[in-house]
mmCIF file of C-alpha atoms and ligand atoms in Angstrom:
data_model
loop_
_atom_site.group_PDB
_atom_site.id
_atom_site.type_symbol
_atom_site.label_atom_id
_atom_site.label_comp_id
_atom_site.label_asym_id
_atom_site.label_seq_id
_atom_site.Cartn_x
_atom_site.Cartn_y
_atom_site.Cartn_z
ATOM 1 C CA UNK A 1 58.010 33.154 10.796
ATOM 2 C CA UNK A 2 59.927 34.416 8.175
ATOM 3 C CA UNK A 3 61.388 30.672 7.812
ATOM 4 C CA UNK A 4 58.106 29.447 8.300
ATOM 5 C CA UNK A 5 56.840 32.164 5.278
ATOM 6 C CA UNK A 6 59.768 30.828 2.660
ATOM 7 C CA UNK A 7 59.062 27.161 3.373
ATOM 8 C CA UNK A 8 55.685 28.055 2.336
ATOM 9 C CA UNK A 9 56.561 29.969 -0.637
ATOM 10 C CA UNK A 10 58.503 27.013 -1.331
ATOM 11 C CA UNK A 11 55.770 24.378 -1.268
ATOM 12 C CA UNK A 12 54.007 26.826 -3.644
ATOM 13 C CA UNK A 13 56.179 27.044 -6.094
ATOM 14 C CA UNK A 14 56.721 23.267 -6.084
ATOM 15 C CA UNK A 15 52.855 22.633 -6.531
ATOM 16 C CA UNK A 16 52.889 25.069 -9.208
ATOM 17 C CA UNK A 17 55.139 22.872 -10.960
ATOM 18 C CA UNK A 18 53.553 19.702 -10.519
ATOM 19 C CA UNK A 19 52.905 18.341 -14.163
ATOM 20 C CA UNK A 20 49.498 17.114 -14.458
ATOM 21 C CA UNK A 21 48.350 13.999 -15.959
ATOM 22 C CA UNK A 22 46.350 14.315 -18.953
ATOM 23 C CA UNK A 23 42.870 13.131 -16.971
ATOM 24 C CA UNK A 24 43.780 15.807 -14.335
ATOM 25 C CA UNK A 25 44.223 18.678 -16.824
ATOM 26 C CA UNK A 26 41.022 18.015 -18.382
ATOM 27 C CA UNK A 27 39.050 17.739 -15.274
ATOM 28 C CA UNK A 28 40.929 21.028 -14.093
ATOM 29 C CA UNK A 29 39.702 22.812 -17.810
ATOM 30 C CA UNK A 30 36.054 21.606 -16.889
ATOM 31 C CA UNK A 31 36.395 23.081 -13.838
ATOM 32 C CA UNK A 32 37.397 26.191 -14.242
ATOM 33 C CA UNK A 33 35.885 26.668 -17.549
ATOM 34 C CA UNK A 34 32.859 24.267 -18.078
ATOM 35 C CA UNK A 35 32.030 23.406 -21.596
ATOM 36 C CA UNK A 36 29.630 25.426 -23.716
ATOM 37 C CA UNK A 37 28.229 22.766 -26.157
ATOM 38 C CA UNK A 38 26.820 25.060 -29.330
ATOM 39 C CA UNK A 39 23.914 22.874 -30.425
ATOM 40 C CA UNK A 40 21.270 20.203 -28.975
ATOM 41 C CA UNK A 41 18.043 18.912 -29.510
ATOM 42 C CA UNK A 42 16.823 17.787 -26.599
ATOM 43 C CA UNK A 43 13.186 19.152 -27.254
ATOM 44 C CA UNK A 44 12.780 16.464 -29.749
ATOM 45 C CA UNK A 45 11.999 13.938 -26.505
ATOM 46 C CA UNK A 46 8.925 16.043 -26.172
ATOM 47 C CA UNK A 47 7.773 17.077 -29.580
ATOM 48 C CA UNK A 48 8.970 14.682 -32.020
ATOM 49 C CA UNK A 49 8.874 11.105 -30.840
ATOM 50 C CA UNK A 50 6.590 7.996 -31.260
ATOM 51 C CA UNK A 51 4.427 8.793 -28.496
ATOM 52 C CA UNK A 52 5.187 13.044 -28.699
ATOM 53 C CA UNK A 53 3.739 15.478 -27.810
ATOM 54 C CA UNK A 54 4.283 14.777 -24.156
ATOM 55 C CA UNK A 55 5.055 16.088 -20.916
ATOM 56 C CA UNK A 56 8.019 16.693 -19.134
ATOM 57 C CA UNK A 57 7.445 13.909 -16.681
ATOM 58 C CA UNK A 58 7.385 11.697 -19.516
ATOM 59 C CA UNK A 59 11.211 12.105 -19.956
ATOM 60 C CA UNK A 60 12.348 13.351 -16.688
ATOM 61 C CA UNK A 61 16.254 14.914 -16.840
ATOM 62 C CA UNK A 62 17.235 14.127 -13.453
ATOM 63 C CA UNK A 63 17.892 10.786 -14.542
ATOM 64 C CA UNK A 64 19.593 8.775 -16.993
ATOM 65 C CA UNK A 65 17.709 9.154 -20.214
ATOM 66 C CA UNK A 66 17.642 7.407 -23.127
ATOM 67 C CA UNK A 67 18.821 10.135 -25.523
ATOM 68 C CA UNK A 68 22.074 11.641 -25.292
ATOM 69 C CA UNK A 69 21.489 14.275 -22.305
ATOM 70 C CA UNK A 70 20.116 14.594 -19.009
ATOM 71 C CA UNK A 71 21.543 16.224 -16.002
ATOM 72 C CA UNK A 72 23.518 13.400 -14.390
ATOM 73 C CA UNK A 73 25.686 13.099 -17.602
ATOM 74 C CA UNK A 74 25.773 16.702 -18.490
ATOM 75 C CA UNK A 75 27.191 17.065 -15.159
ATOM 76 C CA UNK A 76 29.848 14.106 -15.533
ATOM 77 C CA UNK A 77 31.104 15.689 -18.884
ATOM 78 C CA UNK A 78 31.645 19.259 -17.496
ATOM 79 C CA UNK A 79 28.878 20.906 -19.219
ATOM 80 C CA UNK A 80 27.998 24.585 -18.272
ATOM 81 C CA UNK A 81 25.974 25.840 -21.111
ATOM 82 C CA UNK A 82 23.774 24.497 -23.953
ATOM 83 C CA UNK A 83 22.707 26.559 -27.397
ATOM 84 C CA UNK A 84 19.533 24.543 -27.487
ATOM 85 C CA UNK A 85 17.368 24.447 -30.504
ATOM 86 C CA UNK A 86 14.004 25.236 -29.769
ATOM 87 C CA UNK A 87 11.310 23.704 -32.343
ATOM 88 C CA UNK A 88 7.581 22.845 -32.364
ATOM 89 C CA UNK A 89 5.997 20.150 -34.305
ATOM 90 C CA UNK A 90 5.144 22.269 -37.644
ATOM 91 C CA UNK A 91 5.986 25.239 -39.556
ATOM 92 C CA UNK A 92 3.533 27.263 -38.048
ATOM 93 C CA UNK A 93 4.397 30.137 -35.021
ATOM 94 C CA UNK A 94 1.721 28.629 -32.754
ATOM 95 C CA UNK A 95 3.746 25.380 -32.789
ATOM 96 C CA UNK A 96 7.042 26.937 -32.651
ATOM 97 C CA UNK A 97 5.387 28.509 -29.254
ATOM 98 C CA UNK A 98 5.306 25.410 -27.855
ATOM 99 C CA UNK A 99 8.825 24.841 -27.780
ATOM 100 C CA UNK A 100 9.493 28.014 -25.868
ATOM 101 C CA UNK A 101 6.847 26.883 -23.388
ATOM 102 C CA UNK A 102 9.014 23.847 -23.056
ATOM 103 C CA UNK A 103 12.269 25.133 -22.447
ATOM 104 C CA UNK A 104 10.952 27.791 -19.957
ATOM 105 C CA UNK A 105 9.025 25.032 -18.254
ATOM 106 C CA UNK A 106 12.292 23.181 -18.038
ATOM 107 C CA UNK A 107 14.164 25.675 -16.175
ATOM 108 C CA UNK A 108 11.343 25.883 -13.729
ATOM 109 C CA UNK A 109 11.237 22.116 -13.263
ATOM 110 C CA UNK A 110 14.635 21.655 -12.809
ATOM 111 C CA UNK A 111 15.493 25.188 -10.816
ATOM 112 C CA UNK A 112 18.962 23.802 -9.467
ATOM 113 C CA UNK A 113 20.372 22.723 -12.559
ATOM 114 C CA UNK A 114 19.103 24.609 -15.715
ATOM 115 C CA UNK A 115 18.659 28.499 -16.194
ATOM 116 C CA UNK A 116 17.507 30.088 -19.382
ATOM 117 C CA UNK A 117 20.416 32.787 -20.243
ATOM 118 C CA UNK A 118 20.213 35.366 -22.859
ATOM 119 C CA UNK A 119 23.299 37.599 -22.349
ATOM 120 C CA UNK A 120 27.021 36.726 -22.210
ATOM 121 C CA UNK A 121 27.030 37.922 -18.375
ATOM 122 C CA UNK A 122 23.720 35.435 -17.331
ATOM 123 C CA UNK A 123 25.733 32.875 -18.959
ATOM 124 C CA UNK A 124 28.654 33.402 -17.204
ATOM 125 C CA UNK A 125 26.515 34.050 -13.826
ATOM 126 C CA UNK A 126 24.649 30.618 -14.570
ATOM 127 C CA UNK A 127 27.753 28.805 -14.647
ATOM 128 C CA UNK A 128 29.636 30.207 -11.690
ATOM 129 C CA UNK A 129 26.495 29.238 -9.720
ATOM 130 C CA UNK A 130 26.818 25.872 -10.644
ATOM 131 C CA UNK A 131 23.832 25.745 -13.283
ATOM 132 C CA UNK A 132 24.026 24.664 -16.787
ATOM 133 C CA UNK A 133 22.863 27.542 -18.657
ATOM 134 C CA UNK A 134 20.139 27.165 -21.859
ATOM 135 C CA UNK A 135 20.704 29.786 -24.795
ATOM 136 C CA UNK A 136 17.804 29.485 -26.857
ATOM 137 C CA UNK A 137 18.699 28.959 -30.386
ATOM 138 C CA UNK A 138 16.689 28.078 -33.802
ATOM 139 C CA UNK A 139 17.430 25.720 -36.603
ATOM 140 C CA UNK A 140 15.615 26.590 -39.300
ATOM 141 C CA UNK A 141 13.864 29.852 -40.204
ATOM 142 C CA UNK A 142 10.095 29.406 -41.148
ATOM 143 C CA UNK A 143 8.622 31.349 -38.723
ATOM 144 C CA UNK A 144 10.947 34.319 -39.556
ATOM 145 C CA UNK A 145 9.464 34.660 -42.730
ATOM 146 C CA UNK A 146 6.665 37.434 -43.149
ATOM 147 C CA UNK A 147 8.515 40.275 -41.486
ATOM 148 C CA UNK A 148 11.126 41.183 -39.140
ATOM 149 C CA UNK A 149 8.657 42.133 -36.371
ATOM 150 C CA UNK A 150 8.575 38.395 -35.926
ATOM 151 C CA UNK A 151 12.560 38.244 -35.448
ATOM 152 C CA UNK A 152 12.504 41.176 -32.678
ATOM 153 C CA UNK A 153 9.442 39.305 -30.684
ATOM 154 C CA UNK A 154 11.516 35.902 -30.663
ATOM 155 C CA UNK A 155 14.388 38.099 -29.495
ATOM 156 C CA UNK A 156 12.311 39.453 -26.366
ATOM 157 C CA UNK A 157 11.067 35.948 -26.033
ATOM 158 C CA UNK A 158 15.140 35.142 -25.615
ATOM 159 C CA UNK A 159 16.269 33.891 -29.003
ATOM 160 C CA UNK A 160 19.984 34.624 -29.440
ATOM 161 C CA UNK A 161 21.364 32.456 -32.121
ATOM 162 C CA UNK A 162 19.968 31.413 -35.641
ATOM 163 C CA UNK A 163 20.600 28.656 -38.332
ATOM 164 C CA UNK A 164 19.452 30.285 -41.713
ATOM 165 C CA UNK A 165 18.112 27.225 -43.425
ATOM 166 C CA UNK A 166 17.786 23.717 -42.340
ATOM 167 C CA UNK A 167 18.986 21.058 -44.991
ATOM 168 C CA UNK A 168 16.422 22.258 -47.106
ATOM 169 C CA UNK A 169 16.014 26.113 -48.884
ATOM 170 C CA UNK A 170 14.387 28.567 -46.553
ATOM 171 C CA UNK A 171 15.581 32.329 -46.607
ATOM 172 C CA UNK A 172 18.898 30.984 -47.275
ATOM 173 C CA UNK A 173 19.830 28.016 -49.726
ATOM 174 C CA UNK A 174 20.267 24.657 -47.789
ATOM 175 C CA UNK A 175 23.062 22.489 -47.794
ATOM 176 C CA UNK A 176 21.366 19.543 -49.217
ATOM 177 C CA UNK A 177 18.673 21.443 -51.575
ATOM 178 C CA UNK A 178 18.937 22.766 -55.258
ATOM 179 C CA UNK A 179 19.773 26.195 -54.694
ATOM 180 C CA UNK A 180 16.977 28.692 -55.570
ATOM 181 C CA UNK A 181 18.666 31.886 -54.114
ATOM 182 C CA UNK A 182 22.236 31.632 -55.179
ATOM 183 C CA UNK A 183 23.290 31.617 -51.574
ATOM 184 C CA UNK A 184 21.572 34.145 -48.906
ATOM 185 C CA UNK A 185 18.108 35.592 -50.301
ATOM 186 C CA UNK A 186 17.358 39.359 -50.586
ATOM 187 C CA UNK A 187 15.335 39.198 -47.482
ATOM 188 C CA UNK A 188 17.878 37.127 -45.425
ATOM 189 C CA UNK A 189 20.213 39.922 -45.958
ATOM 190 C CA UNK A 190 17.801 42.269 -44.535
ATOM 191 C CA UNK A 191 17.232 39.485 -41.361
ATOM 192 C CA UNK A 192 21.231 39.262 -41.217
ATOM 193 C CA UNK A 193 21.765 43.163 -40.508
ATOM 194 C CA UNK A 194 18.659 42.916 -38.195
ATOM 195 C CA UNK A 195 20.282 40.289 -36.225
ATOM 196 C CA UNK A 196 23.337 42.117 -36.256
ATOM 197 C CA UNK A 197 21.368 45.353 -34.562
ATOM 198 C CA UNK A 198 19.390 43.432 -32.406
ATOM 199 C CA UNK A 199 22.311 40.971 -30.798
ATOM 200 C CA UNK A 200 21.364 37.425 -32.162
ATOM 201 C CA UNK A 201 24.188 35.503 -33.361
ATOM 202 C CA UNK A 202 24.514 34.257 -36.682
ATOM 203 C CA UNK A 203 24.863 30.297 -37.114
ATOM 204 C CA UNK A 204 26.277 28.990 -40.684
ATOM 205 C CA UNK A 205 25.739 25.383 -40.030
ATOM 206 C CA UNK A 206 22.984 23.638 -42.817
ATOM 207 C CA UNK A 207 23.625 26.684 -45.326
ATOM 208 C CA UNK A 208 25.183 26.377 -48.850
ATOM 209 C CA UNK A 209 29.016 27.764 -49.182
ATOM 210 C CA UNK A 210 27.952 30.520 -51.299
ATOM 211 C CA UNK A 211 25.432 31.472 -48.637
ATOM 212 C CA UNK A 212 28.102 31.241 -45.932
ATOM 213 C CA UNK A 213 30.419 33.307 -47.789
ATOM 214 C CA UNK A 214 27.544 35.849 -48.432
ATOM 215 C CA UNK A 215 26.564 36.609 -44.658
ATOM 216 C CA UNK A 216 30.604 36.833 -44.029
ATOM 217 C CA UNK A 217 30.309 39.628 -46.607
ATOM 218 C CA UNK A 218 27.709 41.459 -45.047
ATOM 219 C CA UNK A 219 27.766 40.881 -41.131
ATOM 220 C CA UNK A 220 28.980 43.451 -38.729
ATOM 221 C CA UNK A 221 29.333 41.116 -35.990
ATOM 222 C CA UNK A 222 30.972 37.670 -35.390
ATOM 223 C CA UNK A 223 28.940 34.466 -36.596
ATOM 224 C CA UNK A 224 29.409 31.037 -35.460
ATOM 225 C CA UNK A 225 28.977 27.340 -36.965
ATOM 226 C CA UNK A 226 27.018 25.963 -34.097
ATOM 227 C CA UNK A 227 27.946 22.268 -35.442
ATOM 228 C CA UNK A 228 30.084 21.746 -38.600
ATOM 229 C CA UNK A 229 33.224 20.461 -39.370
ATOM 230 C CA UNK A 230 36.433 20.981 -41.880
ATOM 231 C CA UNK A 231 35.464 20.262 -45.598
ATOM 232 C CA UNK A 232 38.936 19.755 -46.729
ATOM 233 C CA UNK A 233 38.831 16.598 -43.991
ATOM 234 C CA UNK A 234 35.284 15.609 -45.089
ATOM 235 C CA UNK A 235 33.932 17.097 -48.017
ATOM 236 C CA UNK A 236 30.166 17.746 -47.730
ATOM 237 C CA UNK A 237 28.376 21.140 -47.960
ATOM 238 C CA UNK A 238 27.562 21.015 -44.309
ATOM 239 C CA UNK A 239 31.282 21.441 -43.303
ATOM 240 C CA UNK A 240 33.230 24.784 -44.135
ATOM 241 C CA UNK A 241 35.831 24.725 -46.609
ATOM 242 C CA UNK A 242 39.276 26.383 -46.259
ATOM 243 C CA UNK A 243 38.232 29.492 -47.967
ATOM 244 C CA UNK A 244 34.999 30.062 -45.665
ATOM 245 C CA UNK A 245 37.397 29.314 -42.759
ATOM 246 C CA UNK A 246 39.867 32.158 -43.529
ATOM 247 C CA UNK A 247 37.013 34.679 -43.687
ATOM 248 C CA UNK A 248 35.641 33.253 -40.475
ATOM 249 C CA UNK A 249 39.030 33.911 -39.065
ATOM 250 C CA UNK A 250 39.000 37.328 -40.399
ATOM 251 C CA UNK A 251 35.493 37.819 -39.128
ATOM 252 C CA UNK A 252 36.412 37.006 -35.439
ATOM 253 C CA UNK A 253 33.996 34.097 -35.564
ATOM 254 C CA UNK A 254 33.756 30.625 -34.503
ATOM 255 C CA UNK A 255 33.363 27.155 -35.664
ATOM 256 C CA UNK A 256 32.221 24.679 -33.115
ATOM 257 C CA UNK A 257 33.338 21.088 -34.391
ATOM 258 C CA UNK A 258 30.546 18.480 -34.347
ATOM 259 C CA UNK A 259 30.965 14.810 -33.485
ATOM 260 C CA UNK A 260 28.559 13.758 -36.117
ATOM 261 C CA UNK A 261 30.301 10.809 -37.641
ATOM 262 C CA UNK A 262 29.612 11.403 -41.475
ATOM 263 C CA UNK A 263 30.994 15.133 -41.085
ATOM 264 C CA UNK A 264 34.111 13.215 -39.362
ATOM 265 C CA UNK A 265 35.668 11.180 -41.870
ATOM 266 C CA UNK A 266 34.697 10.981 -45.790
ATOM 267 C CA UNK A 267 34.348 7.004 -45.663
ATOM 268 C CA UNK A 268 31.297 7.514 -43.048
ATOM 269 C CA UNK A 269 29.831 10.441 -45.288
ATOM 270 C CA UNK A 270 30.198 8.376 -48.412
ATOM 271 C CA UNK A 271 28.597 5.673 -46.449
ATOM 272 C CA UNK A 272 25.539 7.892 -45.412
ATOM 273 C CA UNK A 273 24.496 9.090 -48.894
ATOM 274 C CA UNK A 274 24.692 5.539 -50.092
ATOM 275 C CA UNK A 275 22.406 4.451 -46.840
ATOM 276 C CA UNK A 276 20.166 7.457 -47.304
ATOM 277 C CA UNK A 277 19.442 6.220 -51.156
ATOM 278 C CA UNK A 278 18.587 2.895 -49.758
ATOM 279 C CA UNK A 279 16.178 4.709 -47.415
ATOM 280 C CA UNK A 280 14.786 6.601 -50.420
ATOM 281 C CA UNK A 281 14.243 3.461 -52.554
ATOM 282 C CA UNK A 282 13.447 0.733 -50.181
ATOM 283 C CA UNK A 283 12.104 2.282 -47.379
ATOM 284 C CA UNK A 284 10.137 5.225 -48.269
ATOM 285 C CA UNK A 285 8.137 3.444 -50.914
ATOM 286 C CA UNK A 286 7.295 0.695 -48.359
ATOM 287 C CA UNK A 287 6.541 3.285 -45.522
ATOM 288 C CA UNK A 288 5.880 6.361 -46.884
ATOM 289 C CA UNK A 289 4.329 7.934 -43.583
ATOM 290 C CA UNK A 290 5.796 6.259 -40.297
ATOM 291 C CA UNK A 291 3.212 8.691 -38.332
ATOM 292 C CA UNK A 292 0.360 6.609 -39.968
ATOM 293 C CA UNK A 293 2.165 3.450 -39.101
ATOM 294 C CA UNK A 294 0.407 0.547 -36.620
ATOM 295 C CA UNK A 295 2.716 -0.427 -33.931
ATOM 296 C CA UNK A 296 3.050 -3.814 -35.569
ATOM 297 C CA UNK A 297 4.322 -2.286 -38.714
ATOM 298 C CA UNK A 298 6.641 -0.009 -36.880
ATOM 299 C CA UNK A 299 8.086 -3.258 -35.357
ATOM 300 C CA UNK A 300 8.360 -4.711 -38.873
ATOM 301 C CA UNK A 301 9.916 -1.640 -40.282
ATOM 302 C CA UNK A 302 12.550 -1.765 -37.545
ATOM 303 C CA UNK A 303 13.650 -5.205 -37.915
ATOM 304 C CA UNK A 304 14.078 -5.009 -41.613
ATOM 305 C CA UNK A 305 16.283 -1.974 -40.863
ATOM 306 C CA UNK A 306 18.144 -3.913 -38.624
ATOM 307 C CA UNK A 307 18.954 -6.679 -40.700
ATOM 308 C CA UNK A 308 20.135 -4.135 -43.565
ATOM 309 C CA UNK A 309 22.168 -2.271 -40.973
ATOM 310 C CA UNK A 310 23.971 -5.709 -40.280
ATOM 311 C CA UNK A 311 24.353 -6.173 -43.677
ATOM 312 C CA UNK A 312 25.993 -2.840 -44.277
ATOM 313 C CA UNK A 313 27.763 -1.960 -41.372
ATOM 314 C CA UNK A 314 28.656 2.068 -40.701
ATOM 315 C CA UNK A 315 32.649 2.414 -40.926
ATOM 316 C CA UNK A 316 33.694 2.988 -37.331
ATOM 317 C CA UNK A 317 34.815 6.674 -36.540
ATOM 318 C CA UNK A 318 36.701 7.384 -33.717
ATOM 319 C CA UNK A 319 37.681 10.413 -31.434
ATOM 320 C CA UNK A 320 41.108 10.518 -32.958
ATOM 321 C CA UNK A 321 39.474 11.228 -36.322
ATOM 322 C CA UNK A 322 37.273 13.870 -34.814
ATOM 323 C CA UNK A 323 40.359 15.563 -33.292
ATOM 324 C CA UNK A 324 42.015 15.433 -36.841
ATOM 325 C CA UNK A 325 39.467 18.207 -37.650
ATOM 326 C CA UNK A 326 40.678 20.162 -34.018
ATOM 327 C CA UNK A 327 44.414 20.083 -35.510
ATOM 328 C CA UNK A 328 43.224 20.889 -39.095
ATOM 329 C CA UNK A 329 41.104 24.017 -38.114
ATOM 330 C CA UNK A 330 43.928 24.945 -35.250
ATOM 331 C CA UNK A 331 46.728 24.837 -37.998
ATOM 332 C CA UNK A 332 44.702 26.942 -40.737
ATOM 333 C CA UNK A 333 42.881 29.616 -38.665
ATOM 334 C CA UNK A 334 44.344 29.448 -34.992
ATOM 335 C CA UNK A 335 42.754 28.026 -31.928
ATOM 336 C CA UNK A 336 40.867 31.122 -31.224
ATOM 337 C CA UNK A 337 38.257 29.869 -33.380
ATOM 338 C CA UNK A 338 37.254 26.697 -32.453
ATOM 339 C CA UNK A 339 34.594 25.302 -30.205
ATOM 340 C CA UNK A 340 32.541 22.008 -29.745
ATOM 341 C CA UNK A 341 29.016 21.540 -30.601
ATOM 342 C CA UNK A 342 27.676 17.964 -30.032
ATOM 343 C CA UNK A 343 24.266 17.634 -31.922
ATOM 344 C CA UNK A 344 23.254 15.489 -29.171
ATOM 345 C CA UNK A 345 19.749 14.215 -29.290
ATOM 346 C CA UNK A 346 19.603 15.211 -32.963
ATOM 347 C CA UNK A 347 22.031 12.753 -34.914
ATOM 348 C CA UNK A 348 22.114 8.839 -34.626
ATOM 349 C CA UNK A 349 25.311 8.095 -35.964
ATOM 350 C CA UNK A 350 27.864 8.544 -32.962
ATOM 351 C CA UNK A 351 31.400 8.265 -32.696
ATOM 352 C CA UNK A 352 33.150 5.597 -30.834
ATOM 353 C CA UNK A 353 33.928 7.321 -27.183
ATOM 354 C CA UNK A 354 31.551 10.209 -27.812
ATOM 355 C CA UNK A 355 28.265 8.784 -27.342
ATOM 356 C CA UNK A 356 26.299 11.133 -24.852
ATOM 357 C CA UNK A 357 27.107 14.239 -22.901
ATOM 358 C CA UNK A 358 29.291 12.428 -20.263
ATOM 359 C CA UNK A 359 31.714 11.553 -22.544
ATOM 360 C CA UNK A 360 32.853 15.264 -23.622
ATOM 361 C CA UNK A 361 35.984 14.684 -21.418
ATOM 362 C CA UNK A 362 37.282 12.234 -24.025
ATOM 363 C CA UNK A 363 37.678 14.937 -26.853
ATOM 364 C CA UNK A 364 39.820 17.069 -24.590
ATOM 365 C CA UNK A 365 41.902 14.068 -23.557
ATOM 366 C CA UNK A 366 42.616 13.302 -27.215
ATOM 367 C CA UNK A 367 43.595 17.214 -27.669
ATOM 368 C CA UNK A 368 45.839 16.965 -24.651
ATOM 369 C CA UNK A 369 47.571 13.626 -25.791
ATOM 370 C CA UNK A 370 48.571 15.956 -29.056
ATOM 371 C CA UNK A 371 49.944 18.490 -27.216
ATOM 372 C CA UNK A 372 47.197 21.351 -26.537
ATOM 373 C CA UNK A 373 47.641 23.483 -23.682
ATOM 374 C CA UNK A 374 45.345 24.049 -20.690
ATOM 375 C CA UNK A 375 45.070 27.483 -22.103
ATOM 376 C CA UNK A 376 44.329 26.522 -25.583
ATOM 377 C CA UNK A 377 41.528 23.831 -23.733
ATOM 378 C CA UNK A 378 39.551 26.819 -21.998
ATOM 379 C CA UNK A 379 39.546 28.649 -25.258
ATOM 380 C CA UNK A 380 37.692 25.970 -26.974
ATOM 381 C CA UNK A 381 35.296 24.871 -24.060
ATOM 382 C CA UNK A 382 34.084 28.400 -23.577
ATOM 383 C CA UNK A 383 36.295 31.296 -23.984
ATOM 384 C CA UNK A 384 36.087 31.528 -27.659
ATOM 385 C CA UNK A 385 32.095 31.467 -27.698
ATOM 386 C CA UNK A 386 31.972 34.081 -24.909
ATOM 387 C CA UNK A 387 34.363 36.160 -26.925
ATOM 388 C CA UNK A 388 32.089 36.050 -29.874
ATOM 389 C CA UNK A 389 28.718 36.618 -27.866
ATOM 390 C CA UNK A 390 30.293 39.776 -26.281
ATOM 391 C CA UNK A 391 31.120 41.015 -29.449
ATOM 392 C CA UNK A 392 27.603 40.565 -31.057
ATOM 393 C CA UNK A 393 25.914 42.316 -27.969
ATOM 394 C CA UNK A 394 28.660 45.181 -28.071
ATOM 395 C CA UNK A 395 27.890 45.286 -31.756
ATOM 396 C CA UNK A 396 24.277 45.474 -31.490
ATOM 397 C CA UNK A 397 24.682 48.144 -28.787
ATOM 398 C CA UNK A 398 26.452 50.460 -31.335
ATOM 399 C CA UNK A 399 24.331 49.605 -34.183
ATOM 400 C CA UNK A 400 21.255 50.452 -31.966
ATOM 401 C CA UNK A 401 22.145 53.804 -31.425
ATOM 402 C CA UNK A 402 22.184 54.481 -35.287
ATOM 403 C CA UNK A 403 19.854 52.486 -36.937
ATOM 404 C CA UNK A 404 16.235 51.937 -36.829
ATOM 405 C CA UNK A 405 14.578 48.607 -36.618
ATOM 406 C CA UNK A 406 14.438 47.022 -40.183
ATOM 407 C CA UNK A 407 11.001 47.064 -41.884
ATOM 408 C CA UNK A 408 11.668 44.217 -44.895
ATOM 409 C CA UNK A 409 8.647 41.784 -45.768
ATOM 410 C CA UNK A 410 8.956 38.501 -47.656
ATOM 411 C CA UNK A 411 6.625 37.207 -50.189
ATOM 412 C CA UNK A 412 8.102 33.418 -50.414
ATOM 413 C CA UNK A 413 6.401 30.500 -48.640
ATOM 414 C CA UNK A 414 7.874 28.487 -45.885
ATOM 415 C CA UNK A 415 9.742 26.460 -47.866
ATOM 416 C CA UNK A 416 12.030 29.605 -49.471
ATOM 417 C CA UNK A 417 10.360 29.536 -52.897
HETATM 418 ZN ZN1 ZN B 501 21.289 20.323 -37.222
#
């Protein structure tokens, strides 16, 4: 028996030393630490398409969709959780609630695959049970204007992460707007403090650099960027500068790097601005309101658009370009502050090799080839996010013992003016 036991031990130690191929390492990582994706716009397919609004049956998720996300491809991509952007057709609360209805109905319709999870332990439990956790998030703050009671009500519904403005001004200045608040508005400051008290993650994507720095100055809990890249590599207000990243490290927060091609290389970004100009000058004049257009007009506009695109091809952006952001941020602030936020279903310009949810392994594969270790990859796929989520919950628990609910109100309109 003794000899047999020794033989077994020898076998085990031999097995432990077998070096995994990059592909094997990636599948091991995703099996043991499924990916928590920082941002997706799945609801767009029910709310913002040509035939929308439409029912869940009109866009089933258990077969391959024409979007970036569905159950088969999330499974293939090793996805364990999705911070899912909840939004409605307009800026009013009543419209916003339709998004919440959809998210809970998706959970009901696919009980073996999705579960809304609103605490870090629920997220872990959901993944352990082999399901994909939906963590409700918000990518604007129109519905939070008025008073802080709205935030508390949405927290009770399950809201756990908020982007303080979309590209335009809101309670903070938006990244692509003329600043009016000099960063974060006074009401925005109250909102940040109340989010700390409730245990809602603050998301710095989409606001100006001044806004990011304002939040980092006052927040009592770690913050996230759910989808943004390093500004030194691609200079746009949507990405995080070195100064912001260094403060993020001090804050204990997280940047979930995003495979949106125009936030990944300067060439693609500059092209995108030219393209936007073209849309503004030619298409918007010709077709001012796509929702008022007939089917024939839409087909005509699409054809014109295709011709323009064929004559002005987008610069190619590869997984290697994207991986450069991982290396850069790791060198600057360390691996403990990096995650992945795809922006799937919310962006049209993809990176070659990262075309949908099934292709997440390609990112990890490139990182393995650059020398990233198994434990570093697990931090990126889920551990860093869970650490931040837990810290946000812990801080909220402490604050609730010593602070009363905030009572701030605001007078500016939904566009933050
Ligand atoms: Zn976004």
